[in-house]
Coordinates of N, CA and C in Angstrom, one line a residue:
X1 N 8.4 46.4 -18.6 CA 9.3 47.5 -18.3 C 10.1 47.1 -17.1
X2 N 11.6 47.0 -16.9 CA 12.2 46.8 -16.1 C 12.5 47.6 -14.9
X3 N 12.3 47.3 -13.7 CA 12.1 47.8 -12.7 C 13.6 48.8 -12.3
X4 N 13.9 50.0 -11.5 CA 14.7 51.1 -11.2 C 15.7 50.5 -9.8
X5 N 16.5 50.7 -9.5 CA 17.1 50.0 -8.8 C 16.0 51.1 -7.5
X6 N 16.3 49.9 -6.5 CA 15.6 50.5 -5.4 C 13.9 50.8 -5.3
X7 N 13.5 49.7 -6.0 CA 11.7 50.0 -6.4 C 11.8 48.7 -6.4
X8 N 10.3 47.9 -5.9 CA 9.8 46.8 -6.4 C 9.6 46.6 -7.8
X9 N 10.5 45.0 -8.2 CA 10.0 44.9 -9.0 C 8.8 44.7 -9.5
X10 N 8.1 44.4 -10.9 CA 7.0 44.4 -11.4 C 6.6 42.8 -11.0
X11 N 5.5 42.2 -10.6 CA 5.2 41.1 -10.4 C 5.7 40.3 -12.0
X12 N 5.5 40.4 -13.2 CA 5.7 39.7 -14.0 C 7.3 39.5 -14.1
X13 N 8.3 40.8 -13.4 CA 9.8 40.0 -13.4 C 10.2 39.4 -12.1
X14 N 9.2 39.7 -11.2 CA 8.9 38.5 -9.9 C 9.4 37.0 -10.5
X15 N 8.5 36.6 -11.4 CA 8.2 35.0 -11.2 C 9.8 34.7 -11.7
X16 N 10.5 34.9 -13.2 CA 11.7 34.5 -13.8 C 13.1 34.8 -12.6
X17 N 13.2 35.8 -11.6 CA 13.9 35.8 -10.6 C 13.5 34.9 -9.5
X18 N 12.5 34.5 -9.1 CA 12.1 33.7 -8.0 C 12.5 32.4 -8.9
X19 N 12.2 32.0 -10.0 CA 12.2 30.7 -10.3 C 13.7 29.9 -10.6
X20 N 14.7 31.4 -10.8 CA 16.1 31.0 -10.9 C 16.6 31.0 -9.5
X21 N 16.6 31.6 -8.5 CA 16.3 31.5 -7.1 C 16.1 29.6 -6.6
X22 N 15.0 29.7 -7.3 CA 14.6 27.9 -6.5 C 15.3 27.5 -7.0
X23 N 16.0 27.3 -8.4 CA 16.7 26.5 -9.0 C 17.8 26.3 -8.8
X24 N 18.3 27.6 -7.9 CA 19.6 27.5 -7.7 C 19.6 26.5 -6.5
X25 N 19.1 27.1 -5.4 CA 18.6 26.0 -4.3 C 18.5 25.1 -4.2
X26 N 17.7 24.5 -5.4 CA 17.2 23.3 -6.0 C 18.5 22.6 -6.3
X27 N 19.4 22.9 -7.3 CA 20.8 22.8 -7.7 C 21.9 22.5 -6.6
X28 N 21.8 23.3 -5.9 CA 22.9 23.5 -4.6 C 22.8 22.1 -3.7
X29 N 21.1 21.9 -3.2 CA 21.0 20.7 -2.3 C 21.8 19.5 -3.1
X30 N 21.3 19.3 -4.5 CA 21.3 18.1 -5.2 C 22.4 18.0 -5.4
X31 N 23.9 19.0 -5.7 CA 25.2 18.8 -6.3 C 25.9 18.1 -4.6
X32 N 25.2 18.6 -3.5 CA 25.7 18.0 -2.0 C 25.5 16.7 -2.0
X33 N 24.4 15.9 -2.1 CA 23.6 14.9 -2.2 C 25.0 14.0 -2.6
X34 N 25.7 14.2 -3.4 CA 26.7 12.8 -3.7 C 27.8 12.3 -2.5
X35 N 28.6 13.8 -2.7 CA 29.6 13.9 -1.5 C 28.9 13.8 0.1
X36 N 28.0 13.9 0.5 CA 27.8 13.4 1.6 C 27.0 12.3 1.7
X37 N 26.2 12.2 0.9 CA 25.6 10.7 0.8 C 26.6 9.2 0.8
X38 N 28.0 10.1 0.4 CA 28.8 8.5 -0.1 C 29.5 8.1 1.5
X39 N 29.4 8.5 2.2 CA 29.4 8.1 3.9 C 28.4 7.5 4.5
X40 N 27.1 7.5 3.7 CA 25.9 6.9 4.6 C 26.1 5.4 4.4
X41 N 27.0 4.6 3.9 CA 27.7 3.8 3.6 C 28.0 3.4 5.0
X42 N 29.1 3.7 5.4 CA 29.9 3.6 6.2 C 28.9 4.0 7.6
X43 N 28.2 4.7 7.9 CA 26.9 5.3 8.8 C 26.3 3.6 9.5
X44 N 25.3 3.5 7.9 CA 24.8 2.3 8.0 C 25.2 1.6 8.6
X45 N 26.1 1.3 7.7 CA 27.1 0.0 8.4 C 27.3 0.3 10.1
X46 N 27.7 1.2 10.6 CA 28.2 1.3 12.1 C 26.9 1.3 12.7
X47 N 25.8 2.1 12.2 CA 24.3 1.8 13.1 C 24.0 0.0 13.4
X48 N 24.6 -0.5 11.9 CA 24.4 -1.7 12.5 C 24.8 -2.5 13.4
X49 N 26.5 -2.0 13.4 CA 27.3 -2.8 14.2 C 27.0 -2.5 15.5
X50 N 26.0 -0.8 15.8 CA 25.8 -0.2 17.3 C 24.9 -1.6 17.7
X51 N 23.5 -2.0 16.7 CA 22.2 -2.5 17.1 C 22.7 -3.9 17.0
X52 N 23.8 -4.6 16.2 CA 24.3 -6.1 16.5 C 23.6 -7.1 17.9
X53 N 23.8 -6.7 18.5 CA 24.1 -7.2 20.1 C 22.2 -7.5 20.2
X54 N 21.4 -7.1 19.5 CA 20.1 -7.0 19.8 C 19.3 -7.3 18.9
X55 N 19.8 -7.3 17.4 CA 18.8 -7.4 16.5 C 19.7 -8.1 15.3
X56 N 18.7 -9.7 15.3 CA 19.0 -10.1 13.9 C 19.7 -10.3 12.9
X57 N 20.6 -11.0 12.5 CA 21.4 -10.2 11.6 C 20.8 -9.9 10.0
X58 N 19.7 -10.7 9.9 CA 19.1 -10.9 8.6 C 18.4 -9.4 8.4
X59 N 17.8 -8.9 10.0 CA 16.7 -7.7 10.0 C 17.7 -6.5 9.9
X60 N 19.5 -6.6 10.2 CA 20.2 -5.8 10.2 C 21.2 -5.6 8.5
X61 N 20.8 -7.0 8.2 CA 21.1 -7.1 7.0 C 20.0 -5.9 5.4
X62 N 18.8 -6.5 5.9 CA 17.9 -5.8 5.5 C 17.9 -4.9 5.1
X63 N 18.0 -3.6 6.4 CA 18.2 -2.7 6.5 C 19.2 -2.4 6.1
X64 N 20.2 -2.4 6.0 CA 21.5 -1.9 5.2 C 21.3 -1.9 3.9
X65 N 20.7 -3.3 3.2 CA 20.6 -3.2 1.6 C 19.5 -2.1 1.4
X66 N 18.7 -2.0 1.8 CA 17.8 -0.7 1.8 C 17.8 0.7 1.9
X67 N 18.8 0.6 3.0 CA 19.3 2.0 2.5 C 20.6 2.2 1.8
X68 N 21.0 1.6 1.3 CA 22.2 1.4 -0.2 C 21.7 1.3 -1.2
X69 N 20.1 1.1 -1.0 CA 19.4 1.0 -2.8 C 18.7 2.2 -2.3
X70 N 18.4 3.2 -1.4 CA 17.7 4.3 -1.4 C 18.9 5.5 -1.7
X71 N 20.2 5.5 -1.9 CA 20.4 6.2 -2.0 C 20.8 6.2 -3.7
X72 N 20.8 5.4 -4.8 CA 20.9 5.5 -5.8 C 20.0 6.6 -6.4
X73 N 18.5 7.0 -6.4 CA 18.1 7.7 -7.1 C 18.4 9.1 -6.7
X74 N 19.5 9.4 -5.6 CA 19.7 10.7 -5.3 C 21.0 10.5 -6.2
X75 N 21.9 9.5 -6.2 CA 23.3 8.9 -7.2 C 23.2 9.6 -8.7
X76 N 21.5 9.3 -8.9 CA 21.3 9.3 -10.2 C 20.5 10.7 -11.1
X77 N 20.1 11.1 -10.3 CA 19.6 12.1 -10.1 C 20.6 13.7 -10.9
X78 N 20.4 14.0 -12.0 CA 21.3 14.9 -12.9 C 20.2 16.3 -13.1
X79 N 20.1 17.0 -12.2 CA 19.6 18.4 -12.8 C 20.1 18.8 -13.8
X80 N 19.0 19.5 -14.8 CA 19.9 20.0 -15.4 C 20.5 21.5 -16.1
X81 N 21.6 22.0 -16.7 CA 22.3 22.8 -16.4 C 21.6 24.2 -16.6
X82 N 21.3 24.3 -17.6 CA 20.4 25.2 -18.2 C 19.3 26.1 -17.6
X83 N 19.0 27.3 -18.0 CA 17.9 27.6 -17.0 C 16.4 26.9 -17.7
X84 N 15.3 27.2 -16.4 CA 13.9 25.9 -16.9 C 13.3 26.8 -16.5
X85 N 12.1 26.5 -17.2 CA 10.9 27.1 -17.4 C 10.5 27.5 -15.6
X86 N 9.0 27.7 -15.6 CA 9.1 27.5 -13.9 C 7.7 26.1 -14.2
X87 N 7.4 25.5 -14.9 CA 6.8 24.2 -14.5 C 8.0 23.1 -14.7
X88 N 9.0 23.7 -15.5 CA 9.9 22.0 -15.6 C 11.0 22.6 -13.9
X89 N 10.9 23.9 -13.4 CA 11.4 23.7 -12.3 C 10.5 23.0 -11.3
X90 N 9.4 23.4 -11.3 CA 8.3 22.6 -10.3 C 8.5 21.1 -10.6
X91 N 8.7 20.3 -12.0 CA 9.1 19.0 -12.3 C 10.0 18.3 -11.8
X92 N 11.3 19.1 -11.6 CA 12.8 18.6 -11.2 C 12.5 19.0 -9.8
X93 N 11.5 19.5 -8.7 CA 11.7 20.0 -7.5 C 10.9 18.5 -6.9
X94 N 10.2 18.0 -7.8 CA 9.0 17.0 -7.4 C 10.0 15.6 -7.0
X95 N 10.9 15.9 -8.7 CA 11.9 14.4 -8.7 C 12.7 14.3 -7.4
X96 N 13.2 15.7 -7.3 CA 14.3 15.3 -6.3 C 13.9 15.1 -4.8
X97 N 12.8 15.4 -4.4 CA 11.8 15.6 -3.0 C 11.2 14.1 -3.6
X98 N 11.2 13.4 -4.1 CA 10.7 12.2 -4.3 C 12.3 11.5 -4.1
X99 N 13.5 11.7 -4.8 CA 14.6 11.0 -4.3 C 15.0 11.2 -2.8
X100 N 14.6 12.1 -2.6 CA 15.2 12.5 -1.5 C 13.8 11.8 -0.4
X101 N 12.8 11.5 -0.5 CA 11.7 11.1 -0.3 C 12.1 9.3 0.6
X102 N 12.6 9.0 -0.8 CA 13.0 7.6 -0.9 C 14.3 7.0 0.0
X103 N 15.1 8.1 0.2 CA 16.4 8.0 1.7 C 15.8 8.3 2.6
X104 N 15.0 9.4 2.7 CA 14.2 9.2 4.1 C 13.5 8.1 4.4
X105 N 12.8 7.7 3.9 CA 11.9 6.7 4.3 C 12.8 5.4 4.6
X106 N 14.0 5.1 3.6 CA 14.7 4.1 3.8 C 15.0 4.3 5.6
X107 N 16.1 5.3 5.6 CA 16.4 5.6 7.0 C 15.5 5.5 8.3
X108 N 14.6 6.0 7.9 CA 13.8 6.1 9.0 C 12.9 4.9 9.2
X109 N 13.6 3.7 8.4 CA 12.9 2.4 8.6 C 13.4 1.4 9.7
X110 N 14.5 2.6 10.0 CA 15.2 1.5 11.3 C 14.4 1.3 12.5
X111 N 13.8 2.2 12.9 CA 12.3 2.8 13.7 C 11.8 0.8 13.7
X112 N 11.8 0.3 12.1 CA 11.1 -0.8 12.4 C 11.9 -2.1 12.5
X113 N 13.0 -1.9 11.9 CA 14.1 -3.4 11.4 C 14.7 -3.4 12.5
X114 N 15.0 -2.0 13.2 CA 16.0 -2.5 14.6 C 15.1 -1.9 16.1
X115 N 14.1 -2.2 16.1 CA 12.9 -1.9 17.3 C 12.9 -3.3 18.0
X116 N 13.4 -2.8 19.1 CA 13.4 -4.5 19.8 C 12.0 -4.5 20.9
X117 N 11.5 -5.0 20.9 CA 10.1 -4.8 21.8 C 11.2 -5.1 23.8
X118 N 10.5 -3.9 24.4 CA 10.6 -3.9 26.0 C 12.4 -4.1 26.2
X119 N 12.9 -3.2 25.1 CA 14.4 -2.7 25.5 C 14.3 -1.3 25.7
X120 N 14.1 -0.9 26.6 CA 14.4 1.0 26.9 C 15.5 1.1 26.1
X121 N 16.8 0.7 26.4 CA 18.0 1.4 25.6 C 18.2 1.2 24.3
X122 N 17.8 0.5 23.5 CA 17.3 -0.2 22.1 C 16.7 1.4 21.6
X123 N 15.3 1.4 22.4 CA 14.6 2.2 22.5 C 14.8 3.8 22.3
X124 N 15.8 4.5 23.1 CA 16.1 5.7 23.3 C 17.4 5.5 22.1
X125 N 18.0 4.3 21.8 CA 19.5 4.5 20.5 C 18.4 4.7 19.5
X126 N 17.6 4.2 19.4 CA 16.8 4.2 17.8 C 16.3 5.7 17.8
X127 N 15.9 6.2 18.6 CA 15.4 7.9 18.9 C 16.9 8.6 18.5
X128 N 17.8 8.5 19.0 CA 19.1 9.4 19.2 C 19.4 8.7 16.9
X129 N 19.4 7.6 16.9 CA 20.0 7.8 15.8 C 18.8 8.2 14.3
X130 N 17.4 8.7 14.3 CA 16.9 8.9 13.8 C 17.5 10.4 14.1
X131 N 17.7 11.1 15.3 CA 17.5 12.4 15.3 C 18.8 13.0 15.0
X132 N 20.1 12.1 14.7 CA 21.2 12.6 14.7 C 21.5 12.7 12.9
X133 N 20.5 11.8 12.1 CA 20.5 11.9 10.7 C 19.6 13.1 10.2
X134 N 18.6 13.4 11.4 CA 17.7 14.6 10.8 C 18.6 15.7 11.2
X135 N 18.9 15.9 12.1 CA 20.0 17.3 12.0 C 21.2 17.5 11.1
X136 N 21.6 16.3 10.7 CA 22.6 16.5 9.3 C 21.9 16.8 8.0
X137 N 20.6 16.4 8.5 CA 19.6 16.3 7.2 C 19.0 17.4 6.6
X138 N 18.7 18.7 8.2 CA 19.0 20.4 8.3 C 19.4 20.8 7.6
X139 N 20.8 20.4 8.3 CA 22.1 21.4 7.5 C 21.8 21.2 5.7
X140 N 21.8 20.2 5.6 CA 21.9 19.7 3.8 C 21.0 20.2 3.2
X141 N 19.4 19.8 3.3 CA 18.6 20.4 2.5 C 17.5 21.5 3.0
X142 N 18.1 22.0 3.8 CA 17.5 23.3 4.6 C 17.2 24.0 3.8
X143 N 18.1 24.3 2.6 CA 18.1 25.8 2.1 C 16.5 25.4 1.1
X144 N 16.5 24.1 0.7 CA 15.4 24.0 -0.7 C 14.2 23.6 -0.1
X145 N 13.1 24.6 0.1 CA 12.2 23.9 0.5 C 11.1 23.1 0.3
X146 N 11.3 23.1 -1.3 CA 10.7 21.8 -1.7 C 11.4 20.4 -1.6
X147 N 12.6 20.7 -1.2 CA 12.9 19.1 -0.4 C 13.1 19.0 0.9
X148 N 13.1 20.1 1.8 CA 13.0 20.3 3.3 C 11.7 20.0 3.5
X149 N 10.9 20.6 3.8 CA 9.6 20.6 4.2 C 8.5 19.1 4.3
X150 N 9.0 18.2 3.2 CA 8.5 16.7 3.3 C 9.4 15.8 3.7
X151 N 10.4 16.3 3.7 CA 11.8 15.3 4.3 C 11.1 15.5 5.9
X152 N 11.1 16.8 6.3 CA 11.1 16.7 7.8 C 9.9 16.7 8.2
X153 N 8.6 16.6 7.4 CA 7.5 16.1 8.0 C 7.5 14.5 8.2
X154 N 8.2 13.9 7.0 CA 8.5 12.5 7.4 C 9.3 12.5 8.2
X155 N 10.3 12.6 8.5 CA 11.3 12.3 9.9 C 10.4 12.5 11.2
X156 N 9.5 13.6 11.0 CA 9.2 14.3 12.6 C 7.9 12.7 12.5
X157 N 7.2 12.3 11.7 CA 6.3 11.5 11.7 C 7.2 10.5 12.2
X158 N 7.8 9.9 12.0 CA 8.7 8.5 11.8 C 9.1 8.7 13.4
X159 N 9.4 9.8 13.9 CA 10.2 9.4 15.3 C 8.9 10.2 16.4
X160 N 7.9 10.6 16.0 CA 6.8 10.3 16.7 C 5.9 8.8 17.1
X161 N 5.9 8.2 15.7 CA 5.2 7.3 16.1 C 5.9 5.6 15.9
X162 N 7.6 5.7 16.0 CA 7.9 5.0 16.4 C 8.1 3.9 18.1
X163 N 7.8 5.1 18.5 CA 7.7 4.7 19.8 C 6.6 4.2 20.5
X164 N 5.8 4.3 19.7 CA 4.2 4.0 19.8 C 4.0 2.6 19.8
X165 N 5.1 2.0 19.1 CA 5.1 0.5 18.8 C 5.5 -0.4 19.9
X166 N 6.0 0.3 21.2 CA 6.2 -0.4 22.1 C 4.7 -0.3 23.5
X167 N 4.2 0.8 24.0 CA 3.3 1.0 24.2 C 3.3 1.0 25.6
X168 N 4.8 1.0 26.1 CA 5.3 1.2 27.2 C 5.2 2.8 27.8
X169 N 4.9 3.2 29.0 CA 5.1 3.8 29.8 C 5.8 5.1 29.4
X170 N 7.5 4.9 29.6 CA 7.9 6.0 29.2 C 7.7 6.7 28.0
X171 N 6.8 5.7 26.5 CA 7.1 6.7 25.4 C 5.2 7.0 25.4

């Protein structure tokens, strides 16, 4: 029985509004995912040109093709249009928190490819540029939080216990 405007609805028309809800959300992060991912290109590339002077070119090299193959499965990644069940939305919320999984982790591998042992300033850039991709990272998939919530447990882990690797004083 359909609920009266201004009354709770019935739990049973809870779930099909809550699940087009996620989906929209779910929808909204993923359709952003292209147009601002197609700059982490050019990102990359300049993080590397910042850490040049310090690290490698092979370990800088590395890291660049790594995160240009982590951003493909967000590339490829096609929700789709129709409305879904609420287990095939729980399915598409998995995929894309797993693509989106797979740019985090790329990203936040600089922590290891450009960590130069007993450079403080090396040290504090690697901190500032993890934390400058997690607040754009906010803005983007804030609203879904089945891709928020493991994105930024991994970020907050990654720039916790990156510093750990030096074992110096100030961190």
């Amino acid at each position: 029985m359909p609920s009266t405007p201004g009354t709770m609805p019935a739990p049973m028309e809870e779930l099909p509004r809550e699940n087009r809800i996620r989906l929209a959300l779910l929808r909204g992060v993923v359709d952003e995912w292209r147009p601002s991912r197609l700059s982490l290109f050019f990102f990359a590339g300049l993080t590397c040109a910042m850490f040049a002077q310090w690290v490698p070119l092979y370990r800088l090299g590395a890291w660049y093709l790594l995160v240009s193959a982590s951003l493909v499965p967000g590339f490829l990644l096609q929700l789709p249009r129709d409305d879904l069940r609420p287990h095939e939305v729980e399915r598409w919320a998995r995929i894309a928190c797993a693509a989106n999984l797979v740019f985090v982790l790329a990203w936040s591998s600089l922590g290891l490819f450009l960590w130069v042992p007993h450079n403080d300033f090396n040290h504090i850039l690697v901190q500032l540029v993890l934390a400058a991709p997690l607040a754009s990272h906010a803005a983007l998939v804030g609203t879904s939080r089945d891709i928020a919530r493991p994105s930024f447990l991994l970020f907050g882990l990654v720039m916790t216990l990156t510093p750990l690797q030096d074992g110096s004083t100030p961190f």
